[in-house]
Amino acid sequence: MRAGSTCCARRPLPDISFVMEMIVPTRPIGGRRVMKAQLHHLAEVARLRHVRIQLMDPDREDHAALDGPFVLLETWRSPGPSSRTAAARAATA
């Protein structure tokens, strides 16, 4: 996600929250130069008032994603809860 992307340029700004395992920003995939650029971008995005980034402790023994991937997205256009539930089940199947 780029700080100047459409999502971050619209008004009102959406509240965006991420949870990442600590290993994600520390794994040097792509080499040191790529990792450095990724960390700078992550810091740039984290400075935005409407973005919250949380890092999960590597010693944590359990978390919600252990049962498989999931995405929670609510917008003013979102269908009712039953449709979101069905979509979430389909995404994790």
PDB file of C-alpha atoms in Angstrom:
ATOM      1  CA  MET A   1       0.000   0.000   0.000  1.00  0.00           C
ATOM      2  CA  ARG A   2       1.459   3.342  -0.977  1.00  0.00           C
ATOM      3  CA  ALA A   3       0.798   6.390   1.181  1.00  0.00           C
ATOM      4  CA  GLY A   4      -0.484   8.246  -1.894  1.00  0.00           C
ATOM      5  CA  SER A   5      -2.685   5.400  -3.177  1.00  0.00           C
ATOM      6  CA  THR A   6      -6.369   5.902  -3.904  1.00  0.00           C
ATOM      7  CA  CYS A   7      -7.356   4.295  -0.601  1.00  0.00           C
ATOM      8  CA  CYS A   8      -5.298   6.771   1.391  1.00  0.00           C
ATOM      9  CA  ALA A   9      -6.229   9.793  -0.714  1.00  0.00           C
ATOM     10  CA  ARG A  10     -10.013   9.555  -0.471  1.00  0.00           C
ATOM     11  CA  ARG A  11     -12.081  11.527   2.008  1.00  0.00           C
ATOM     12  CA  PRO A  12     -13.020  10.701   4.643  1.00  0.00           C
ATOM     13  CA  LEU A  13      -9.860   8.699   5.286  1.00  0.00           C
ATOM     14  CA  PRO A  14     -10.541   5.056   6.127  1.00  0.00           C
ATOM     15  CA  ASP A  15      -9.294   3.672   9.437  1.00  0.00           C
ATOM     16  CA  ILE A  16      -6.813   0.936   8.529  1.00  0.00           C
ATOM     17  CA  SER A  17      -5.312  -1.545  10.967  1.00  0.00           C
ATOM     18  CA  PHE A  18      -2.713  -4.268  10.360  1.00  0.00           C
ATOM     19  CA  VAL A  19      -1.291  -6.986  12.575  1.00  0.00           C
ATOM     20  CA  MET A  20       2.002  -8.518  11.454  1.00  0.00           C
ATOM     21  CA  GLU A  21       4.153 -11.177  12.996  1.00  0.00           C
ATOM     22  CA  MET A  22       7.500  -9.689  14.037  1.00  0.00           C
ATOM     23  CA  ILE A  23       9.361 -11.986  11.647  1.00  0.00           C
ATOM     24  CA  VAL A  24       7.733 -10.305   8.618  1.00  0.00           C
ATOM     25  CA  PRO A  25       9.651  -6.996   8.735  1.00  0.00           C
ATOM     26  CA  THR A  26      12.874  -8.705   9.843  1.00  0.00           C
ATOM     27  CA  ARG A  27      13.124 -11.502   7.241  1.00  0.00           C
ATOM     28  CA  PRO A  28      15.666 -10.326   4.600  1.00  0.00           C
ATOM     29  CA  ILE A  29      13.849 -11.641   1.516  1.00  0.00           C
ATOM     30  CA  GLY A  30      15.188  -9.842  -1.549  1.00  0.00           C
ATOM     31  CA  GLY A  31      18.390  -8.794   0.205  1.00  0.00           C
ATOM     32  CA  ARG A  32      19.372  -5.965   2.509  1.00  0.00           C
ATOM     33  CA  ARG A  33      18.535  -3.205   0.027  1.00  0.00           C
ATOM     34  CA  VAL A  34      14.985  -4.462  -0.511  1.00  0.00           C
ATOM     35  CA  MET A  35      14.479  -4.990   3.215  1.00  0.00           C
ATOM     36  CA  LYS A  36      15.697  -1.447   3.948  1.00  0.00           C
ATOM     37  CA  ALA A  37      13.282   0.021   1.375  1.00  0.00           C
ATOM     38  CA  GLN A  38      10.412  -2.039   2.820  1.00  0.00           C
ATOM     39  CA  LEU A  39      11.150  -0.881   6.355  1.00  0.00           C
ATOM     40  CA  HIS A  40      11.287   2.759   5.236  1.00  0.00           C
ATOM     41  CA  HIS A  41       7.955   2.361   3.442  1.00  0.00           C
ATOM     42  CA  LEU A  42       6.417   0.656   6.477  1.00  0.00           C
ATOM     43  CA  ALA A  43       7.594   3.549   8.681  1.00  0.00           C
ATOM     44  CA  GLU A  44       6.162   6.077   6.195  1.00  0.00           C
ATOM     45  CA  VAL A  45       2.757   4.371   6.191  1.00  0.00           C
ATOM     46  CA  ALA A  46       2.791   3.962   9.987  1.00  0.00           C
ATOM     47  CA  ARG A  47       3.107   7.751  10.365  1.00  0.00           C
ATOM     48  CA  LEU A  48      -0.294   8.282   8.745  1.00  0.00           C
ATOM     49  CA  ARG A  49      -2.915   9.251  11.337  1.00  0.00           C
ATOM     50  CA  HIS A  50      -5.522   6.796  10.077  1.00  0.00           C
ATOM     51  CA  VAL A  51      -3.193   3.760   9.931  1.00  0.00           C
ATOM     52  CA  ARG A  52      -2.355   1.494  12.849  1.00  0.00           C
ATOM     53  CA  ILE A  53       0.295  -1.215  12.553  1.00  0.00           C
ATOM     54  CA  GLN A  54       0.772  -3.725  15.345  1.00  0.00           C
ATOM     55  CA  LEU A  55       3.650  -6.196  15.572  1.00  0.00           C
ATOM     56  CA  MET A  56       2.850  -9.553  17.140  1.00  0.00           C
ATOM     57  CA  ASP A  57       5.296 -10.825  19.751  1.00  0.00           C
ATOM     58  CA  PRO A  58       7.280 -13.764  18.311  1.00  0.00           C
ATOM     59  CA  ASP A  59       6.856 -15.634  21.618  1.00  0.00           C
ATOM     60  CA  ARG A  60       3.066 -15.623  21.329  1.00  0.00           C
ATOM     61  CA  GLU A  61       1.817 -19.214  21.238  1.00  0.00           C
ATOM     62  CA  ASP A  62      -1.591 -18.624  19.659  1.00  0.00           C
ATOM     63  CA  HIS A  63      -3.463 -16.117  17.528  1.00  0.00           C
ATOM     64  CA  ALA A  64      -6.627 -15.848  15.440  1.00  0.00           C
ATOM     65  CA  ALA A  65      -4.964 -16.805  12.136  1.00  0.00           C
ATOM     66  CA  LEU A  66      -3.913 -20.261  13.347  1.00  0.00           C
ATOM     67  CA  ASP A  67      -7.172 -21.641  11.959  1.00  0.00           C
ATOM     68  CA  GLY A  68      -6.315 -20.308   8.481  1.00  0.00           C
ATOM     69  CA  PRO A  69      -6.249 -17.004   6.633  1.00  0.00           C
ATOM     70  CA  PHE A  70      -8.995 -14.430   7.067  1.00  0.00           C
ATOM     71  CA  VAL A  71      -9.836 -10.933   5.955  1.00  0.00           C
ATOM     72  CA  LEU A  72     -12.226  -8.616   7.737  1.00  0.00           C
ATOM     73  CA  LEU A  73     -13.351  -5.674   5.693  1.00  0.00           C
ATOM     74  CA  GLU A  74     -16.298  -3.452   6.429  1.00  0.00           C
ATOM     75  CA  THR A  75     -17.352  -0.545   4.262  1.00  0.00           C
ATOM     76  CA  TRP A  76     -20.497   1.513   3.944  1.00  0.00           C
ATOM     77  CA  ARG A  77     -21.301  -0.724   0.945  1.00  0.00           C
ATOM     78  CA  SER A  78     -20.805  -3.983   2.864  1.00  0.00           C
ATOM     79  CA  PRO A  79     -23.651  -6.474   2.682  1.00  0.00           C
ATOM     80  CA  GLY A  80     -25.266  -7.787   5.830  1.00  0.00           C
ATOM     81  CA  PRO A  81     -23.466 -10.051   8.320  1.00  0.00           C
ATOM     82  CA  SER A  82     -24.677 -13.292   6.717  1.00  0.00           C
ATOM     83  CA  SER A  83     -23.102 -12.341   3.370  1.00  0.00           C
ATOM     84  CA  ARG A  84     -19.814 -11.378   5.049  1.00  0.00           C
ATOM     85  CA  THR A  85     -19.797 -14.670   6.928  1.00  0.00           C
ATOM     86  CA  ALA A  86     -20.386 -16.649   3.722  1.00  0.00           C
ATOM     87  CA  ALA A  87     -17.648 -14.682   1.938  1.00  0.00           C
ATOM     88  CA  ALA A  88     -15.219 -15.297   4.818  1.00  0.00           C
ATOM     89  CA  ARG A  89     -15.948 -19.041   4.738  1.00  0.00           C
ATOM     90  CA  ALA A  90     -15.413 -19.146   0.972  1.00  0.00           C
ATOM     91  CA  ALA A  91     -12.130 -17.246   1.276  1.00  0.00           C
ATOM     92  CA  THR A  92     -10.731 -19.693   3.829  1.00  0.00           C
ATOM     93  CA  ALA A  93     -11.958 -22.867   2.092  1.00  0.00           C
TER      94      ALA A  93
END
